[in-house]
Short mmCIF file of C-alpha atoms and ligand atoms in Angstrom, two decimals:
data_model
loop_
_atom_site.label_atom_id
_atom_site.label_comp_id
_atom_site.label_asym_id
_atom_site.label_seq_id
_atom_site.Cartn_x
_atom_site.Cartn_y
_atom_site.Cartn_z
CA MET Q 1 7.63 12.83 14.35
CA ASN Q 2 4.88 10.82 16.04
CA GLU Q 3 6.78 8.30 18.12
CA THR Q 4 3.74 6.38 19.24
CA LEU Q 5 2.70 5.46 15.66
CA GLU Q 6 2.63 1.73 14.90
CA ARG Q 7 5.31 0.18 12.62
CA TRP Q 8 5.47 -2.89 10.46
CA GLY Q 9 7.83 -5.34 12.20
CA THR Q 10 10.08 -6.20 9.25
CA ARG Q 11 10.77 -5.18 5.60
CA ARG Q 12 9.02 -8.24 4.48
CA ALA Q 13 6.00 -7.39 6.47
CA PHE Q 14 5.85 -4.01 4.73
CA ILE Q 15 6.11 -5.56 1.27
CA LEU Q 16 3.39 -8.08 2.13
CA ALA Q 17 1.13 -5.44 3.53
CA VAL Q 18 1.30 -3.40 0.36
CA THR Q 19 0.98 -6.50 -1.77
CA GLY Q 20 -2.06 -7.45 0.30
CA ALA Q 21 -3.50 -4.00 -0.40
CA ALA Q 22 -2.74 -4.18 -4.10
CA VAL Q 23 -3.79 -7.80 -4.74
CA GLY Q 24 -7.55 -8.20 -4.46
CA LEU Q 25 -10.67 -7.93 -6.56
CA GLY Q 26 -8.70 -5.66 -8.98
CA ASN Q 27 -6.58 -8.58 -10.15
CA ILE Q 28 -8.92 -11.48 -9.98
CA TRP Q 29 -12.38 -9.96 -10.68
CA ARG Q 30 -12.00 -6.57 -12.26
CA PHE Q 31 -8.92 -7.21 -14.52
CA PRO Q 32 -10.46 -10.14 -16.44
CA TYR Q 33 -13.89 -8.51 -16.92
CA ILE Q 34 -12.51 -5.11 -18.02
CA THR Q 35 -9.99 -6.76 -20.29
CA GLY Q 36 -12.84 -8.86 -21.65
CA GLU Q 37 -14.94 -5.75 -22.32
CA ASN Q 38 -12.01 -3.93 -23.92
CA GLY Q 39 -10.83 -6.42 -26.50
CA GLY Q 40 -8.07 -8.38 -24.62
CA ALA Q 41 -4.46 -7.89 -25.53
CA VAL Q 42 -4.58 -4.07 -26.36
CA PHE Q 43 -5.93 -3.47 -22.96
CA LEU Q 44 -3.36 -5.72 -21.29
CA LEU Q 45 -0.56 -3.98 -23.16
CA LEU Q 46 -1.75 -0.52 -22.09
CA TYR Q 47 -2.34 -1.54 -18.53
CA VAL Q 48 1.20 -2.99 -18.20
CA ALA Q 49 2.70 0.08 -19.82
CA PHE Q 50 0.77 2.34 -17.39
CA VAL Q 51 1.83 0.28 -14.37
CA LEU Q 52 5.49 0.80 -15.38
CA LEU Q 53 5.35 4.41 -16.47
CA LEU Q 54 2.88 5.89 -14.03
CA GLY Q 55 1.78 3.35 -11.43
CA LEU Q 56 5.13 2.42 -10.08
CA PRO Q 57 6.75 5.95 -9.83
CA MET Q 58 3.50 7.31 -8.32
CA MET Q 59 3.34 4.47 -5.85
CA MET Q 60 6.65 5.40 -4.63
CA ALA Q 61 5.64 9.08 -4.41
CA GLU Q 62 2.61 8.17 -2.36
CA ILE Q 63 4.34 5.83 0.08
CA LEU Q 64 7.17 8.35 0.32
CA VAL Q 65 4.95 11.16 1.46
CA GLY Q 66 3.54 8.95 4.18
CA ARG Q 67 6.93 7.79 5.32
CA ALA Q 68 8.22 11.36 5.40
CA GLY Q 69 5.27 12.61 7.27
CA ARG Q 70 4.59 9.66 9.62
CA ARG Q 71 1.04 10.89 10.31
CA SER Q 72 -2.35 10.46 8.86
CA PRO Q 73 -2.37 11.36 5.09
CA MET Q 74 -3.95 14.77 5.64
CA GLN Q 75 -1.57 15.66 8.45
CA SER Q 76 1.51 14.27 6.67
CA ILE Q 77 0.78 16.37 3.56
CA GLY Q 78 -0.14 19.45 5.61
CA HIS Q 79 3.05 19.12 7.74
CA LEU Q 80 5.37 18.66 4.69
CA ALA Q 81 3.72 21.53 2.85
CA ALA Q 82 4.27 23.85 5.86
CA GLN Q 83 7.90 22.65 6.11
CA ALA Q 84 8.41 23.59 2.40
CA GLY Q 85 6.63 26.93 2.82
CA ALA Q 86 3.88 25.86 0.41
CA SER Q 87 0.11 26.37 0.89
CA ARG Q 88 -1.50 24.30 3.70
CA HIS Q 89 -4.38 23.63 1.34
CA TRP Q 90 -2.46 20.76 -0.07
CA ARG Q 91 -3.76 18.74 2.88
CA TRP Q 92 -7.19 18.56 1.37
CA LEU Q 93 -5.70 16.09 -0.98
CA GLY Q 94 -5.82 13.65 2.02
CA LEU Q 95 -9.50 14.31 2.39
CA PHE Q 96 -10.05 13.75 -1.37
CA GLY Q 97 -8.29 10.46 -0.97
CA ALA Q 98 -10.53 9.53 1.90
CA PHE Q 99 -13.62 10.35 -0.27
CA THR Q 100 -12.25 8.17 -3.00
CA VAL Q 101 -11.73 5.11 -0.84
CA PHE Q 102 -15.15 5.70 0.68
CA CYS Q 103 -16.71 5.27 -2.71
CA ILE Q 104 -14.56 2.34 -3.65
CA LEU Q 105 -14.96 0.47 -0.42
CA SER Q 106 -18.74 0.73 -0.70
CA PHE Q 107 -18.92 -1.34 -3.93
CA TYR Q 108 -15.81 -3.36 -2.98
CA SER Q 109 -17.53 -4.73 0.16
CA VAL Q 110 -20.60 -5.79 -1.85
CA VAL Q 111 -18.58 -7.70 -4.54
CA SER Q 112 -16.34 -9.25 -1.84
CA GLY Q 113 -19.60 -10.37 -0.25
CA TRP Q 114 -20.31 -12.34 -3.38
CA SER Q 115 -17.22 -14.46 -2.70
CA ILE Q 116 -18.59 -15.33 0.78
CA GLU Q 117 -21.74 -16.56 -0.91
CA PHE Q 118 -19.71 -18.53 -3.41
CA LEU Q 119 -17.45 -19.98 -0.86
CA VAL Q 120 -20.46 -21.37 1.09
CA ALA Q 121 -22.06 -22.64 -2.14
CA SER Q 122 -18.92 -24.36 -3.21
CA ILE Q 123 -18.42 -26.00 0.17
CA ASN Q 124 -22.03 -27.30 -0.20
CA GLY Q 125 -21.13 -28.65 -3.55
CA ASP Q 126 -23.79 -26.55 -5.27
CA PHE Q 127 -22.03 -26.35 -8.59
CA VAL Q 128 -21.35 -29.96 -9.10
CA GLY Q 129 -22.78 -31.26 -12.38
CA ARG Q 130 -24.16 -27.89 -13.41
CA SER Q 131 -23.79 -26.50 -16.85
CA ALA Q 132 -22.27 -23.06 -17.62
CA ALA Q 133 -25.82 -21.74 -18.46
CA GLU Q 134 -27.19 -23.06 -15.16
CA ILE Q 135 -24.40 -21.49 -13.08
CA GLY Q 136 -24.94 -18.29 -14.97
CA ALA Q 137 -28.56 -18.24 -14.22
CA GLY Q 138 -27.91 -19.10 -10.56
CA PHE Q 139 -25.61 -16.06 -10.34
CA ASP Q 140 -28.24 -13.72 -11.85
CA ALA Q 141 -30.78 -15.10 -9.37
CA PHE Q 142 -28.43 -14.37 -6.53
CA LEU Q 143 -27.77 -10.74 -7.67
CA ALA Q 144 -31.49 -10.15 -7.93
CA ASP Q 145 -31.98 -11.00 -4.23
CA PRO Q 146 -31.14 -7.96 -2.13
CA ARG Q 147 -31.46 -9.76 1.15
CA ARG Q 148 -28.62 -12.22 0.32
CA LEU Q 149 -26.46 -9.36 -1.06
CA THR Q 150 -27.13 -7.27 2.07
CA PHE Q 151 -26.19 -10.14 4.41
CA ASN Q 152 -22.86 -10.80 2.69
CA HIS Q 153 -22.04 -7.12 2.32
CA THR Q 154 -22.68 -6.63 6.03
CA LEU Q 155 -20.69 -9.56 7.10
CA PHE Q 156 -17.73 -8.63 4.96
CA LEU Q 157 -17.74 -5.04 6.24
CA VAL Q 158 -17.86 -6.15 9.89
CA MET Q 159 -14.77 -8.46 9.27
CA THR Q 160 -12.98 -5.43 7.78
CA ILE Q 161 -13.86 -2.96 10.41
CA LEU Q 162 -12.90 -5.34 13.26
CA VAL Q 163 -9.33 -5.59 12.04
CA VAL Q 164 -9.04 -1.96 11.40
CA ALA Q 165 -10.25 -1.10 14.81
CA ALA Q 166 -7.72 -3.34 16.33
CA GLY Q 167 -4.80 -1.63 14.49
CA VAL Q 168 -3.63 -2.84 11.11
CA THR Q 169 -0.01 -3.79 11.58
CA LYS Q 170 -0.21 -6.76 13.86
CA GLY Q 171 -3.18 -8.72 12.48
CA LEU Q 172 -2.32 -8.15 8.87
CA GLU Q 173 1.30 -9.21 9.25
CA LYS Q 174 0.34 -12.77 10.42
CA LEU Q 175 -2.46 -13.08 7.83
CA ASN Q 176 -0.29 -12.04 4.96
CA ASN Q 177 2.55 -14.31 5.69
CA LEU Q 178 0.22 -17.31 5.19
CA LEU Q 179 -2.12 -16.00 2.65
CA MET Q 180 0.05 -14.74 -0.18
CA PRO Q 181 2.07 -17.84 -0.82
CA MET Q 182 -1.15 -19.89 -0.84
CA LEU Q 183 -2.83 -17.56 -3.33
CA TYR Q 184 0.04 -17.88 -5.77
CA ALA Q 185 0.22 -21.63 -5.44
CA LEU Q 186 -3.47 -21.98 -6.14
CA LEU Q 187 -3.38 -19.63 -9.04
CA LEU Q 188 -0.53 -21.60 -10.46
CA VAL Q 189 -2.52 -24.85 -10.20
CA LEU Q 190 -5.46 -23.15 -11.94
CA ALA Q 191 -3.33 -21.79 -14.75
CA GLY Q 192 -1.72 -25.30 -15.06
CA TYR Q 193 -5.19 -26.78 -15.40
CA ALA Q 194 -6.11 -24.08 -17.91
CA ALA Q 195 -3.10 -25.17 -20.01
CA THR Q 196 -4.68 -28.66 -20.46
CA THR Q 197 -7.96 -27.20 -21.88
CA GLU Q 198 -8.64 -26.41 -25.43
CA GLY Q 199 -9.39 -22.83 -24.53
CA PHE Q 200 -5.73 -22.23 -23.55
CA GLY Q 201 -4.43 -21.41 -27.03
CA PRO Q 202 -7.18 -19.00 -27.92
CA ALA Q 203 -6.91 -17.41 -24.48
CA LEU Q 204 -3.15 -16.75 -24.99
CA SER Q 205 -3.53 -15.26 -28.29
CA TRP Q 206 -6.46 -13.20 -27.17
CA LEU Q 207 -4.51 -11.93 -24.18
CA PHE Q 208 -1.09 -11.43 -25.79
CA LEU Q 209 -1.60 -10.56 -29.48
CA PRO Q 210 -2.76 -6.92 -29.50
CA ASP Q 211 -4.70 -5.39 -32.26
CA VAL Q 212 -3.33 -1.89 -32.01
CA SER Q 213 -6.11 -0.37 -34.15
CA ALA Q 214 -8.45 -0.90 -31.20
CA VAL Q 215 -6.72 1.76 -29.04
CA THR Q 216 -9.09 4.67 -28.33
CA PRO Q 217 -8.84 7.43 -25.67
CA LEU Q 218 -11.55 5.69 -23.64
CA VAL Q 219 -9.70 2.32 -23.61
CA MET Q 220 -6.57 4.20 -22.57
CA LEU Q 221 -8.43 5.94 -19.73
CA GLN Q 222 -9.81 2.69 -18.54
CA ALA Q 223 -6.39 1.01 -18.75
CA MET Q 224 -4.86 3.80 -16.83
CA GLY Q 225 -7.52 3.80 -14.14
CA HIS Q 226 -7.12 0.13 -13.72
CA ALA Q 227 -3.38 0.50 -13.27
CA PHE Q 228 -4.11 2.83 -10.37
CA PHE Q 229 -6.80 0.72 -9.00
CA THR Q 230 -4.92 -2.50 -9.01
CA LEU Q 231 -1.81 -0.94 -7.46
CA ALA Q 232 -3.92 0.76 -4.82
CA VAL Q 233 -2.34 4.13 -5.90
CA GLY Q 234 -3.99 7.56 -5.84
CA ALA Q 235 -6.22 7.46 -2.76
CA CYS Q 236 -3.71 8.01 -0.05
CA ALA Q 237 -4.35 4.48 1.12
CA LEU Q 238 -0.75 3.45 0.57
CA MET Q 239 0.30 6.79 2.14
CA ALA Q 240 -1.31 5.64 5.27
CA TYR Q 241 0.68 2.40 5.14
CA GLY Q 242 3.90 4.35 4.24
CA ALA Q 243 3.55 6.08 7.62
CA TYR Q 244 4.18 2.75 9.29
CA MET Q 245 7.13 1.78 7.04
CA PRO Q 246 10.43 0.70 8.77
CA ASP Q 247 13.29 3.12 8.70
CA HIS Q 248 15.86 1.16 6.66
CA GLN Q 249 14.25 -0.08 3.50
CA SER Q 250 14.62 0.87 -0.17
CA LEU Q 251 11.35 2.15 -1.34
CA PRO Q 252 11.90 1.58 -5.10
CA ARG Q 253 12.79 -2.06 -4.44
CA ALA Q 254 9.68 -2.59 -2.20
CA ALA Q 255 7.41 -1.00 -4.78
CA ALA Q 256 8.90 -2.88 -7.67
CA ALA Q 257 8.45 -6.16 -5.88
CA VAL Q 258 4.77 -5.26 -5.23
CA ALA Q 259 4.16 -4.33 -8.78
CA VAL Q 260 5.63 -7.57 -10.13
CA LEU Q 261 3.62 -9.68 -7.69
CA ASP Q 262 0.45 -7.73 -8.55
CA VAL Q 263 0.70 -8.03 -12.28
CA ALA Q 264 1.57 -11.78 -11.92
CA VAL Q 265 -1.69 -12.39 -10.11
CA ALA Q 266 -3.66 -10.60 -12.76
CA LEU Q 267 -2.01 -12.53 -15.56
CA LEU Q 268 -2.48 -15.90 -13.94
CA ALA Q 269 -6.08 -15.08 -13.18
CA GLY Q 270 -6.61 -13.90 -16.69
CA ILE Q 271 -5.09 -17.03 -18.34
CA ALA Q 272 -7.19 -19.31 -16.08
CA ILE Q 273 -10.43 -17.46 -16.67
CA PHE Q 274 -10.12 -16.81 -20.41
CA SER Q 275 -9.07 -20.46 -20.97
CA VAL Q 276 -12.47 -21.50 -19.54
CA VAL Q 277 -14.31 -18.79 -21.35
CA PHE Q 278 -12.92 -20.02 -24.79
CA ALA Q 279 -13.25 -23.67 -23.95
CA GLN Q 280 -16.90 -23.19 -23.00
CA GLY Q 281 -17.63 -20.84 -25.78
CA MET Q 282 -18.62 -18.03 -23.32
CA ASP Q 283 -18.52 -14.30 -23.95
CA PRO Q 284 -15.34 -12.49 -22.69
CA GLY Q 285 -17.31 -9.31 -22.52
CA GLU Q 286 -19.82 -10.76 -20.06
CA GLY Q 287 -19.12 -8.03 -17.46
CA PRO Q 288 -18.86 -8.10 -13.67
CA GLY Q 289 -20.16 -11.74 -13.41
CA LEU Q 290 -17.27 -13.08 -15.51
CA MET Q 291 -15.17 -14.67 -12.79
CA PHE Q 292 -18.05 -15.76 -10.70
CA VAL Q 293 -19.48 -17.76 -13.57
CA THR Q 294 -16.37 -19.11 -15.31
CA LEU Q 295 -14.46 -20.48 -12.30
CA PRO Q 296 -17.25 -22.65 -10.94
CA VAL Q 297 -17.63 -24.09 -14.48
CA ALA Q 298 -13.92 -24.73 -14.67
CA PHE Q 299 -13.61 -26.34 -11.29
CA ALA Q 300 -16.71 -28.46 -11.80
CA GLU Q 301 -14.60 -30.40 -14.30
CA LEU Q 302 -11.53 -30.86 -12.20
CA PRO Q 303 -11.06 -33.91 -9.97
CA GLY Q 304 -11.76 -32.67 -6.44
CA GLY Q 305 -13.44 -29.67 -7.96
CA PRO Q 306 -15.57 -28.52 -5.03
CA LEU Q 307 -12.54 -28.67 -2.72
CA TRP Q 308 -10.37 -26.56 -5.08
CA LEU Q 309 -13.17 -24.15 -5.73
CA SER Q 310 -13.81 -23.61 -1.98
CA LEU Q 311 -10.15 -22.99 -1.46
CA PHE Q 312 -10.10 -20.54 -4.29
CA PHE Q 313 -12.97 -18.53 -2.92
CA LEU Q 314 -11.47 -18.68 0.52
CA LEU Q 315 -8.23 -17.20 -0.71
CA LEU Q 316 -10.13 -14.65 -2.80
CA LEU Q 317 -12.02 -13.56 0.27
CA LEU Q 318 -8.79 -13.22 2.28
CA ALA Q 319 -7.18 -11.21 -0.52
CA THR Q 320 -10.06 -8.90 -0.75
CA TRP Q 321 -10.06 -8.63 3.05
CA THR Q 322 -6.53 -7.34 3.08
CA SER Q 323 -7.35 -4.88 0.37
CA SER Q 324 -10.46 -3.62 2.10
CA ILE Q 325 -8.51 -3.12 5.36
CA ASN Q 326 -6.29 -0.86 3.33
CA LEU Q 327 -9.27 0.94 1.83
CA ALA Q 328 -10.64 1.72 5.28
CA GLU Q 329 -7.37 2.87 6.74
CA PRO Q 330 -7.07 6.34 5.24
CA MET Q 331 -10.56 7.24 6.48
CA VAL Q 332 -9.94 5.85 9.93
CA ALA Q 333 -6.53 7.59 10.14
CA THR Q 334 -8.15 10.90 9.02
CA LEU Q 335 -10.83 10.73 11.68
CA GLN Q 336 -8.32 9.70 14.33
CA GLY Q 337 -6.17 12.73 13.20
CA TRP Q 338 -9.20 14.80 14.07
CA GLY Q 339 -9.23 13.42 17.61
CA LEU Q 340 -11.60 10.46 17.44
CA SER Q 341 -10.57 7.21 19.14
CA ARG Q 342 -9.67 4.46 16.80
CA GLY Q 343 -12.63 2.44 17.70
CA LEU Q 344 -15.13 5.20 17.17
CA ALA Q 345 -13.48 6.21 13.92
CA SER Q 346 -13.70 2.55 12.66
CA ALA Q 347 -17.37 2.33 13.66
CA ALA Q 348 -18.23 5.66 11.93
CA VAL Q 349 -16.47 4.52 8.77
CA GLY Q 350 -18.11 1.13 8.83
CA ILE Q 351 -21.68 2.56 9.19
CA SER Q 352 -21.38 5.17 6.46
CA VAL Q 353 -19.57 2.75 4.01
CA TRP Q 354 -22.39 0.26 4.68
CA GLY Q 355 -25.03 2.86 3.89
CA LEU Q 356 -23.50 3.88 0.56
CA GLY Q 357 -22.92 0.20 -0.25
CA MET Q 358 -26.66 -0.50 0.04
CA LEU Q 359 -27.00 1.59 -3.12
CA SER Q 360 -24.75 -0.89 -4.87
CA VAL Q 361 -26.66 -3.84 -3.41
CA LEU Q 362 -30.03 -2.45 -4.80
CA SER Q 363 -28.40 -1.70 -8.14
CA PHE Q 364 -28.97 -5.35 -9.08
CA SER Q 365 -32.63 -5.27 -8.38
CA THR Q 366 -34.71 -2.19 -7.40
CA LEU Q 367 -32.30 0.38 -8.63
CA ALA Q 368 -31.07 -1.45 -11.72
CA GLU Q 369 -32.64 0.98 -14.09
CA THR Q 370 -32.04 4.08 -12.01
CA ARG Q 371 -29.69 6.31 -13.99
CA VAL Q 372 -27.86 8.52 -11.48
CA LEU Q 373 -25.25 10.11 -13.75
CA PHE Q 374 -23.86 9.45 -17.24
CA GLY Q 375 -26.57 6.87 -17.79
CA MET Q 376 -25.14 4.67 -15.03
CA ASN Q 377 -26.87 3.10 -12.01
CA PRO Q 378 -25.32 3.55 -8.52
CA PHE Q 379 -23.11 0.44 -8.71
CA GLU Q 380 -21.91 1.27 -12.23
CA LEU Q 381 -21.14 4.82 -11.13
CA VAL Q 382 -19.10 4.02 -8.04
CA SER Q 383 -17.27 1.17 -9.70
CA THR Q 384 -16.32 3.34 -12.63
CA ILE Q 385 -15.77 7.00 -11.79
CA PRO Q 386 -13.72 6.64 -8.58
CA PRO Q 387 -11.27 4.13 -10.06
CA GLU Q 388 -11.03 5.74 -13.53
CA ILE Q 389 -11.10 9.45 -12.69
CA PHE Q 390 -10.53 10.01 -8.91
CA LEU Q 391 -7.60 7.66 -8.52
CA PRO Q 392 -5.62 9.12 -11.48
CA LEU Q 393 -6.42 12.62 -10.32
CA GLY Q 394 -5.36 11.88 -6.80
CA GLY Q 395 -2.25 10.16 -7.98
CA LEU Q 396 -1.42 13.06 -10.15
CA LEU Q 397 -1.69 15.63 -7.36
CA ILE Q 398 0.32 13.47 -4.94
CA ALA Q 399 3.02 13.11 -7.60
CA VAL Q 400 3.10 16.89 -8.13
CA PHE Q 401 3.38 17.34 -4.43
CA ALA Q 402 6.20 14.77 -4.12
CA ALA Q 403 8.17 15.88 -7.13
CA TRP Q 404 7.73 19.64 -6.98
CA VAL Q 405 6.43 20.79 -3.59
CA MET Q 406 7.71 18.88 -0.60
CA PRO Q 407 11.15 19.48 0.85
CA GLU Q 408 13.79 17.82 -1.39
CA GLN Q 409 15.81 16.53 1.56
CA GLU Q 410 12.74 14.79 3.03
CA ALA Q 411 11.91 13.16 -0.25
CA LEU Q 412 15.50 11.99 -0.73
CA ARG Q 413 15.57 10.47 2.60
CA ALA Q 414 12.25 8.76 2.51
CA LEU Q 415 12.95 7.20 -0.95
CA ASP Q 416 16.07 5.60 0.44
CA ALA Q 417 17.65 4.92 -2.95
CA GLY Q 418 20.64 7.27 -2.96
CA PRO Q 419 20.98 10.60 -4.85
CA ASN Q 420 21.11 9.13 -8.29
CA GLY Q 421 18.12 6.88 -7.68
CA PHE Q 422 16.28 9.92 -6.29
CA ARG Q 423 17.08 12.02 -9.35
CA PHE Q 424 16.07 9.36 -11.75
CA TRP Q 425 12.76 8.76 -9.93
CA ARG Q 426 12.01 12.46 -9.81
CA ALA Q 427 12.80 13.07 -13.45
CA LEU Q 428 10.61 10.07 -14.45
CA LEU Q 429 7.77 11.59 -12.33
CA ARG Q 430 8.18 15.11 -13.53
CA TRP Q 431 8.65 14.41 -17.25
CA VAL Q 432 6.92 11.14 -17.88
CA SER Q 433 4.32 10.16 -15.31
CA ILE Q 434 2.73 13.46 -14.67
CA PRO Q 435 2.39 14.67 -18.27
CA LEU Q 436 1.20 11.24 -19.46
CA THR Q 437 -1.50 11.03 -16.74
CA LEU Q 438 -2.63 14.58 -17.69
CA VAL Q 439 -2.83 13.70 -21.38
CA VAL Q 440 -4.70 10.40 -20.92
CA LEU Q 441 -7.06 11.94 -18.33
CA GLY Q 442 -7.73 14.93 -20.55
CA ALA Q 443 -8.23 12.90 -23.72
CA GLY Q 444 -10.42 10.34 -22.00
CA LEU Q 445 -12.59 13.01 -20.46
CA ILE Q 446 -13.18 14.81 -23.75
N1 LIG O 1 -5.84 -2.64 -5.26
C1 LIG O 1 -7.01 -3.16 -4.73
C2 LIG O 1 -7.46 -4.36 -5.66
O1 LIG O 1 -6.90 -4.50 -6.59
C3 LIG O 1 -8.10 -2.12 -4.60
C4 LIG O 1 -7.66 -0.90 -3.96
C5 LIG O 1 -7.79 0.35 -4.63
C6 LIG O 1 -7.10 -0.90 -2.62
C7 LIG O 1 -7.34 1.55 -3.99
C8 LIG O 1 -6.71 0.35 -2.02
C9 LIG O 1 -6.85 1.44 -2.67
O2 LIG O 1 -8.38 -5.06 -5.27
#
């Protein structure tokens, strides 16, 4: 075991770190717009089902491998495979995870940069007295300006890489303690405000009354991908955090707490955003701009609007920051495992992610009509295929590794839930999560 490895100071710190990784753009930006494009309640229902049946057991599997290995994802998997007498090739799974987060972080940083721009704009009071249409047009003009997008993307990535280079456990612990309670409080205020608007009723029925006939394999694939994305499962990113998990802590309890907190944020954000959408007669299927257009509209009507809006974008920025730190960690840990210093590894990751991210930046102007693959431009491609295909595939392989390959004793110990808890978890993984993921992935791909 690597004794020099850092550790989260307390159980609470670990839960907060994983929640920080989970709660981010996925809940506040991606969940509402994907749900909007996929008909509302059906999507929500499928997503919650997938969180429970696949996301949660697989999240435990992923953290467990890191905790049992106590090394970088690639080395942890390789070590456990060797211990079990299985093929060392399993360790390439760690590299696949690093590739997945590489793609995800590239667009994640660009979109997080939008919240920097919106934070500054709301502090300046730029949205005051503007109509929904004007705010929408302003957003389009912003997207079409590669210089502003580049500036914000760069700034956000520098913020991320600085923390990662310093070592994640210490800085994050302090940040999370403050950040998470504030984020919930603010979302509650927003949802409370939403309840007073006339869009609230329609938003609730749209979100919670499913039309089951709208279920298609593609909707299922998207809901499954989103469950992985929002829980941060399938890219070995949580595995990297699991390596720093304290010794005496029940993994199922920690994972369940994270899943509840994560789904709660998505629901609150969804209620707030769709109430505005319906109150203003906007289109729920508006796409990636949904949150950035609806929330300024909503806050413009609240007393003290610019202040609340600024606070919201500040918290969003901090929430995406803790997620992007987690996204960078497996890449940095992998390079470090290959002998690079932490500083150098962080710099290399920062520069290469920045480069790929520039393709997303340009996808809103110069490259908007450039179809790279499947009729998608670079931004559409990296924000669709890695979350919807790579994460489920990675999660599937990690689950197979944890449930069938790694030494049983190690898994039992790392789960820390007693023999019965262990058997239940493993049966769930073997007979429900793994087959279900295979079916949905297969059906969706066809
Ligand atoms: N879960 C994060 C979010 O919802 C994104 C993420 C995906 C983070 C994969 C880490 C790994 O914003």
